[in-house]
mmCIF file of C-alpha atoms in Angstrom:
data_model
loop_
_atom_site.group_PDB
_atom_site.id
_atom_site.type_symbol
_atom_site.label_atom_id
_atom_site.label_comp_id
_atom_site.label_asym_id
_atom_site.label_seq_id
_atom_site.Cartn_x
_atom_site.Cartn_y
_atom_site.Cartn_z
ATOM 1 C CA GLN A 124 20.211 -105.878 10.394
ATOM 2 C CA SER A 125 20.907 -104.228 13.763
ATOM 3 C CA ALA A 126 18.282 -103.504 16.391
ATOM 4 C CA LEU A 127 16.865 -99.997 16.442
ATOM 5 C CA THR A 128 18.335 -97.821 19.195
ATOM 6 C CA GLN A 129 16.202 -96.820 22.177
ATOM 7 C CA PRO A 130 17.251 -95.291 25.504
ATOM 8 C CA ALA A 131 17.580 -97.954 28.165
ATOM 9 C CA SER A 132 15.395 -96.064 30.607
ATOM 10 C CA VAL A 133 13.148 -93.029 30.873
ATOM 11 C CA SER A 134 11.414 -91.806 34.004
ATOM 12 C CA GLY A 135 8.852 -89.220 34.976
ATOM 13 C CA SER A 136 6.497 -88.198 37.740
ATOM 14 C CA PRO A 137 2.761 -88.851 37.634
ATOM 15 C CA GLY A 138 1.040 -86.378 35.349
ATOM 16 C CA GLN A 139 4.165 -85.494 33.422
ATOM 17 C CA SER A 140 4.893 -86.269 29.780
ATOM 18 C CA ILE A 141 7.776 -88.398 28.596
ATOM 19 C CA THR A 142 9.106 -89.245 25.145
ATOM 20 C CA ILE A 143 10.882 -92.416 24.055
ATOM 21 C CA SER A 144 13.036 -92.259 20.941
ATOM 22 C CA CYS A 145 13.675 -95.020 18.429
ATOM 23 C CA THR A 146 16.582 -94.353 16.091
ATOM 24 C CA GLY A 147 17.301 -96.300 12.944
ATOM 25 C CA THR A 148 18.496 -95.554 9.446
ATOM 26 C CA SER A 149 17.106 -94.635 6.058
ATOM 27 C CA SER A 150 16.779 -98.382 5.408
ATOM 28 C CA ASP A 151 14.224 -98.841 8.153
ATOM 29 C CA VAL A 152 12.634 -96.083 10.274
ATOM 30 C CA GLY A 153 13.518 -93.288 7.863
ATOM 31 C CA GLY A 154 12.428 -95.119 4.746
ATOM 32 C CA TYR A 155 8.980 -96.367 5.721
ATOM 33 C CA ASN A 156 5.932 -95.331 7.719
ATOM 34 C CA SER A 157 5.737 -98.848 9.155
ATOM 35 C CA VAL A 158 6.774 -98.086 12.721
ATOM 36 C CA SER A 159 4.811 -99.649 15.557
ATOM 37 C CA TRP A 160 5.111 -99.540 19.336
ATOM 38 C CA TYR A 161 4.483 -102.177 22.019
ATOM 39 C CA GLN A 162 4.085 -102.060 25.784
ATOM 40 C CA GLN A 163 5.185 -105.010 27.909
ATOM 41 C CA HIS A 164 4.586 -105.447 31.613
ATOM 42 C CA PRO A 165 6.814 -107.933 33.500
ATOM 43 C CA GLY A 166 5.923 -111.531 32.750
ATOM 44 C CA LYS A 167 3.262 -110.541 30.223
ATOM 45 C CA ALA A 168 2.960 -110.635 26.446
ATOM 46 C CA PRO A 169 3.552 -107.391 24.543
ATOM 47 C CA LYS A 170 0.565 -105.145 23.864
ATOM 48 C CA PHE A 171 0.073 -103.327 20.574
ATOM 49 C CA MET A 172 0.016 -99.522 21.165
ATOM 50 C CA ILE A 173 0.759 -97.616 17.940
ATOM 51 C CA TYR A 174 0.848 -98.543 14.242
ATOM 52 C CA GLU A 175 2.027 -96.788 11.073
ATOM 53 C CA VAL A 176 3.984 -94.246 13.124
ATOM 54 C CA SER A 177 1.106 -92.388 14.735
ATOM 55 C CA ASN A 178 -2.122 -94.389 14.669
ATOM 56 C CA ARG A 179 -3.705 -95.736 17.837
ATOM 57 C CA PRO A 180 -5.661 -99.001 17.780
ATOM 58 C CA SER A 181 -9.084 -98.914 19.354
ATOM 59 C CA GLY A 182 -8.899 -99.274 23.110
ATOM 60 C CA VAL A 183 -5.505 -97.622 23.526
ATOM 61 C CA SER A 184 -5.557 -94.454 25.601
ATOM 62 C CA ASN A 185 -5.139 -91.154 23.742
ATOM 63 C CA ARG A 186 -2.370 -90.365 26.240
ATOM 64 C CA PHE A 187 -0.149 -92.384 23.910
ATOM 65 C CA SER A 188 0.970 -90.747 20.670
ATOM 66 C CA GLY A 189 3.581 -91.469 18.021
ATOM 67 C CA SER A 190 5.563 -89.411 15.555
ATOM 68 C CA LYS A 191 8.588 -89.595 13.272
ATOM 69 C CA SER A 192 11.251 -87.223 12.039
ATOM 70 C CA GLY A 193 13.914 -88.468 9.678
ATOM 71 C CA ASN A 194 15.409 -91.707 10.988
ATOM 72 C CA THR A 195 13.952 -91.325 14.485
ATOM 73 C CA ALA A 196 10.487 -92.319 15.651
ATOM 74 C CA SER A 197 9.104 -91.275 19.015
ATOM 75 C CA LEU A 198 6.453 -92.422 21.470
ATOM 76 C CA THR A 199 5.075 -89.805 23.834
ATOM 77 C CA ILE A 200 3.126 -90.676 26.968
ATOM 78 C CA SER A 201 1.270 -87.717 28.411
ATOM 79 C CA GLY A 202 -0.347 -87.540 31.838
ATOM 80 C CA LEU A 203 1.947 -90.318 33.065
ATOM 81 C CA GLN A 204 0.216 -92.858 35.310
ATOM 82 C CA ALA A 205 1.534 -95.629 37.553
ATOM 83 C CA GLU A 206 0.130 -98.269 35.189
ATOM 84 C CA ASP A 207 2.338 -96.925 32.392
ATOM 85 C CA GLU A 208 5.399 -98.329 34.140
ATOM 86 C CA ALA A 209 6.549 -101.031 31.717
ATOM 87 C CA ASP A 210 8.997 -101.809 28.936
ATOM 88 C CA TYR A 211 8.347 -100.246 25.533
ATOM 89 C CA TYR A 212 9.583 -101.455 22.150
ATOM 90 C CA CYS A 213 9.471 -99.919 18.706
ATOM 91 C CA CYS A 214 9.465 -102.005 15.538
ATOM 92 C CA SER A 215 10.032 -101.053 11.917
ATOM 93 C CA TYR A 216 9.971 -102.564 8.480
ATOM 94 C CA ALA A 217 13.466 -102.756 7.010
ATOM 95 C CA THR A 218 15.041 -103.427 3.657
ATOM 96 C CA GLY A 219 17.494 -106.266 3.477
ATOM 97 C CA THR A 220 17.326 -109.909 4.429
ATOM 98 C CA THR A 221 15.356 -109.342 7.647
ATOM 99 C CA PRO A 222 12.113 -107.442 6.967
ATOM 100 C CA TRP A 223 11.216 -106.518 10.548
ATOM 101 C CA VAL A 224 13.431 -105.212 13.321
ATOM 102 C CA PHE A 225 12.627 -104.315 16.935
ATOM 103 C CA GLY A 226 14.191 -101.623 19.056
ATOM 104 C CA THR A 227 16.416 -102.361 22.038
ATOM 105 C CA GLY A 228 13.618 -101.521 24.467
ATOM 106 C CA THR A 229 13.063 -98.778 27.034
ATOM 107 C CA LYS A 230 12.105 -99.237 30.667
ATOM 108 C CA VAL A 231 9.699 -96.525 31.783
ATOM 109 C CA THR A 232 9.662 -95.768 35.495
ATOM 110 C CA VAL A 233 6.982 -93.669 37.169
ATOM 111 C CA LEU A 234 8.614 -91.896 40.089
ATOM 112 C CA GLU B 255 -12.307 -112.538 20.710
ATOM 113 C CA VAL B 256 -8.946 -113.088 19.076
ATOM 114 C CA GLN B 257 -6.915 -115.786 20.821
ATOM 115 C CA LEU B 258 -3.469 -117.175 20.083
ATOM 116 C CA VAL B 259 -2.237 -120.093 22.182
ATOM 117 C CA GLU B 260 1.319 -121.374 21.808
ATOM 118 C CA SER B 261 2.495 -124.830 22.821
ATOM 119 C CA GLY B 262 5.425 -127.164 22.303
ATOM 120 C CA GLY B 263 8.128 -125.431 24.309
ATOM 121 C CA GLY B 264 10.423 -127.259 26.689
ATOM 122 C CA LEU B 265 13.977 -128.301 27.473
ATOM 123 C CA VAL B 266 16.085 -129.560 24.578
ATOM 124 C CA GLN B 267 19.769 -130.346 24.218
ATOM 125 C CA PRO B 268 22.030 -128.318 21.927
ATOM 126 C CA GLY B 269 21.723 -129.625 18.391
ATOM 127 C CA GLY B 270 18.245 -130.932 19.039
ATOM 128 C CA SER B 271 14.897 -130.090 17.469
ATOM 129 C CA LEU B 272 11.563 -128.778 18.652
ATOM 130 C CA ARG B 273 8.287 -127.893 16.964
ATOM 131 C CA LEU B 274 6.196 -125.038 18.292
ATOM 132 C CA SER B 275 2.498 -124.701 17.544
ATOM 133 C CA CYS B 276 0.128 -121.755 17.771
ATOM 134 C CA ALA B 277 -3.624 -122.324 17.767
ATOM 135 C CA ALA B 278 -5.601 -119.339 16.506
ATOM 136 C CA SER B 279 -9.260 -118.543 17.090
ATOM 137 C CA GLY B 280 -11.658 -115.626 16.942
ATOM 138 C CA PHE B 281 -10.642 -114.350 13.507
ATOM 139 C CA SER B 282 -10.250 -115.494 9.926
ATOM 140 C CA PHE B 283 -6.797 -117.063 10.268
ATOM 141 C CA SER B 284 -6.310 -117.577 6.534
ATOM 142 C CA GLY B 285 -6.635 -113.845 5.923
ATOM 143 C CA TYR B 286 -3.554 -112.722 7.814
ATOM 144 C CA TRP B 287 0.223 -112.914 7.687
ATOM 145 C CA MET B 288 1.529 -114.461 10.929
ATOM 146 C CA SER B 289 4.808 -113.995 12.793
ATOM 147 C CA TRP B 290 6.966 -115.578 15.469
ATOM 148 C CA VAL B 291 8.776 -113.236 17.869
ATOM 149 C CA ARG B 292 11.110 -114.340 20.655
ATOM 150 C CA GLN B 293 12.499 -112.883 23.860
ATOM 151 C CA ALA B 294 15.569 -114.281 25.572
ATOM 152 C CA PRO B 295 15.504 -114.178 29.396
ATOM 153 C CA GLY B 296 15.930 -110.586 30.566
ATOM 154 C CA LYS B 297 16.399 -109.349 26.994
ATOM 155 C CA GLY B 298 14.388 -107.498 24.368
ATOM 156 C CA LEU B 299 12.054 -108.655 21.639
ATOM 157 C CA GLU B 300 13.475 -110.197 18.462
ATOM 158 C CA TRP B 301 11.404 -110.814 15.346
ATOM 159 C CA VAL B 302 12.062 -114.367 14.095
ATOM 160 C CA ALA B 303 9.922 -115.277 11.088
ATOM 161 C CA ILE B 304 6.808 -114.396 9.096
ATOM 162 C CA ILE B 305 4.544 -116.282 6.696
ATOM 163 C CA LYS B 306 2.064 -115.051 4.128
ATOM 164 C CA GLN B 307 -1.612 -115.982 4.229
ATOM 165 C CA ASP B 308 -1.274 -118.901 1.794
ATOM 166 C CA GLY B 309 2.217 -119.915 2.906
ATOM 167 C CA SER B 310 3.777 -118.889 -0.402
ATOM 168 C CA GLU B 311 6.164 -116.359 1.146
ATOM 169 C CA LYS B 312 8.327 -116.850 4.237
ATOM 170 C CA TYR B 313 11.037 -114.639 5.707
ATOM 171 C CA TYR B 314 13.460 -115.183 8.578
ATOM 172 C CA VAL B 315 15.914 -113.309 10.773
ATOM 173 C CA ASP B 316 19.470 -114.038 9.661
ATOM 174 C CA SER B 317 20.359 -115.954 12.841
ATOM 175 C CA VAL B 318 17.759 -118.699 12.265
ATOM 176 C CA ARG B 319 17.613 -118.911 8.479
ATOM 177 C CA GLY B 320 18.390 -122.463 7.378
ATOM 178 C CA ARG B 321 17.652 -123.895 10.850
ATOM 179 C CA PHE B 322 14.047 -122.808 11.510
ATOM 180 C CA THR B 323 11.012 -123.303 9.267
ATOM 181 C CA ILE B 324 7.740 -121.449 9.648
ATOM 182 C CA SER B 325 4.585 -123.069 8.292
ATOM 183 C CA ARG B 326 0.827 -122.952 8.679
ATOM 184 C CA ASP B 327 -2.276 -125.085 8.247
ATOM 185 C CA ASN B 328 -5.205 -122.828 7.458
ATOM 186 C CA ALA B 329 -7.652 -125.737 7.717
ATOM 187 C CA LYS B 330 -6.551 -126.201 11.343
ATOM 188 C CA ASN B 331 -6.111 -122.478 12.107
ATOM 189 C CA SER B 332 -2.592 -123.259 13.217
ATOM 190 C CA LEU B 333 0.879 -121.765 12.886
ATOM 191 C CA TYR B 334 4.076 -123.734 13.398
ATOM 192 C CA LEU B 335 7.783 -123.181 13.925
ATOM 193 C CA GLN B 336 10.073 -126.149 13.315
ATOM 194 C CA MET B 337 13.369 -125.473 15.060
ATOM 195 C CA ASN B 338 16.405 -127.628 14.196
ATOM 196 C CA SER B 339 20.064 -127.495 15.207
ATOM 197 C CA LEU B 340 19.121 -125.573 18.322
ATOM 198 C CA ARG B 341 21.748 -123.512 20.120
ATOM 199 C CA ALA B 342 21.968 -122.087 23.618
ATOM 200 C CA GLU B 343 21.298 -118.636 22.177
ATOM 201 C CA ASP B 344 17.899 -119.821 20.930
ATOM 202 C CA THR B 345 16.726 -120.038 24.556
ATOM 203 C CA ALA B 346 13.765 -117.674 24.796
ATOM 204 C CA VAL B 347 10.041 -117.258 25.193
ATOM 205 C CA TYR B 348 8.543 -117.650 21.718
ATOM 206 C CA TYR B 349 5.407 -115.661 20.888
ATOM 207 C CA CYS B 350 3.163 -116.046 17.885
ATOM 208 C CA ALA B 351 1.541 -112.868 16.672
ATOM 209 C CA ARG B 352 -0.978 -111.795 14.074
ATOM 210 C CA ASP B 353 0.271 -109.306 11.507
ATOM 211 C CA ASN B 354 -2.010 -106.428 10.600
ATOM 212 C CA VAL B 355 -1.409 -102.867 9.343
ATOM 213 C CA ASP B 356 2.346 -103.530 9.301
ATOM 214 C CA SER B 357 2.264 -104.415 12.978
ATOM 215 C CA ARG B 358 1.792 -107.355 15.321
ATOM 216 C CA ASP B 359 -1.672 -106.564 16.681
ATOM 217 C CA TYR B 360 -2.431 -109.694 18.728
ATOM 218 C CA TRP B 361 0.023 -111.859 20.659
ATOM 219 C CA GLY B 362 -0.129 -115.203 22.386
ATOM 220 C CA GLN B 363 1.064 -115.744 25.947
ATOM 221 C CA GLY B 364 4.316 -117.337 24.781
ATOM 222 C CA THR B 365 6.029 -120.703 25.227
ATOM 223 C CA LEU B 366 9.474 -121.125 26.793
ATOM 224 C CA VAL B 367 12.207 -122.935 24.903
ATOM 225 C CA THR B 368 15.334 -123.807 26.877
ATOM 226 C CA VAL B 369 18.373 -125.170 25.057
ATOM 227 C CA SER B 370 20.771 -126.703 27.539
ATOM 228 C CA SER B 371 22.666 -129.894 28.225
#
């Protein structure tokens, strides 16, 4: 099972919106609504941001939103803030011998 | 407050063994699937293993199957990862995480495993 494909980096200015893609196949992202997203600041543990494609856990800012079309899931950060600068990872359920697979990760830079 | 605290990491020679532990508190541990996720230095997250609430189902990433064993003790609110035949490529920070709504909703702070001679 290969890692899901994410862009290595995405950047934006404060206040702007950015979107991070997460591309898989019909055996993972496209086949299930079990996509989640995680934020990780340097030296810290990942933080749970989105579950089941588009649901936000309590306490997560509504500036973060998720969606999916076909084999690609997306995380959108609106009103970009300096504190959003971090690495972001998607994760999906997958058929096969390995039931969960993470994306390659995206570094978000706030210009 | 949900807390997950990993321990047991350290330096081990190639071919050696190590047992990681994760102490859980603040929630009903026996009611949740639990996972191990690792992150090699400077690299991305990799899901490693998962165990069902009663331990009756376990799944692994292909690269560790047959070498690693995930287990749990619900009476002690603890999760374990027995790692045998360790390789240099197993060097990583290992996180335990609670599984909920098809996600990993709480994570520990991680424990570093270094495989080197």
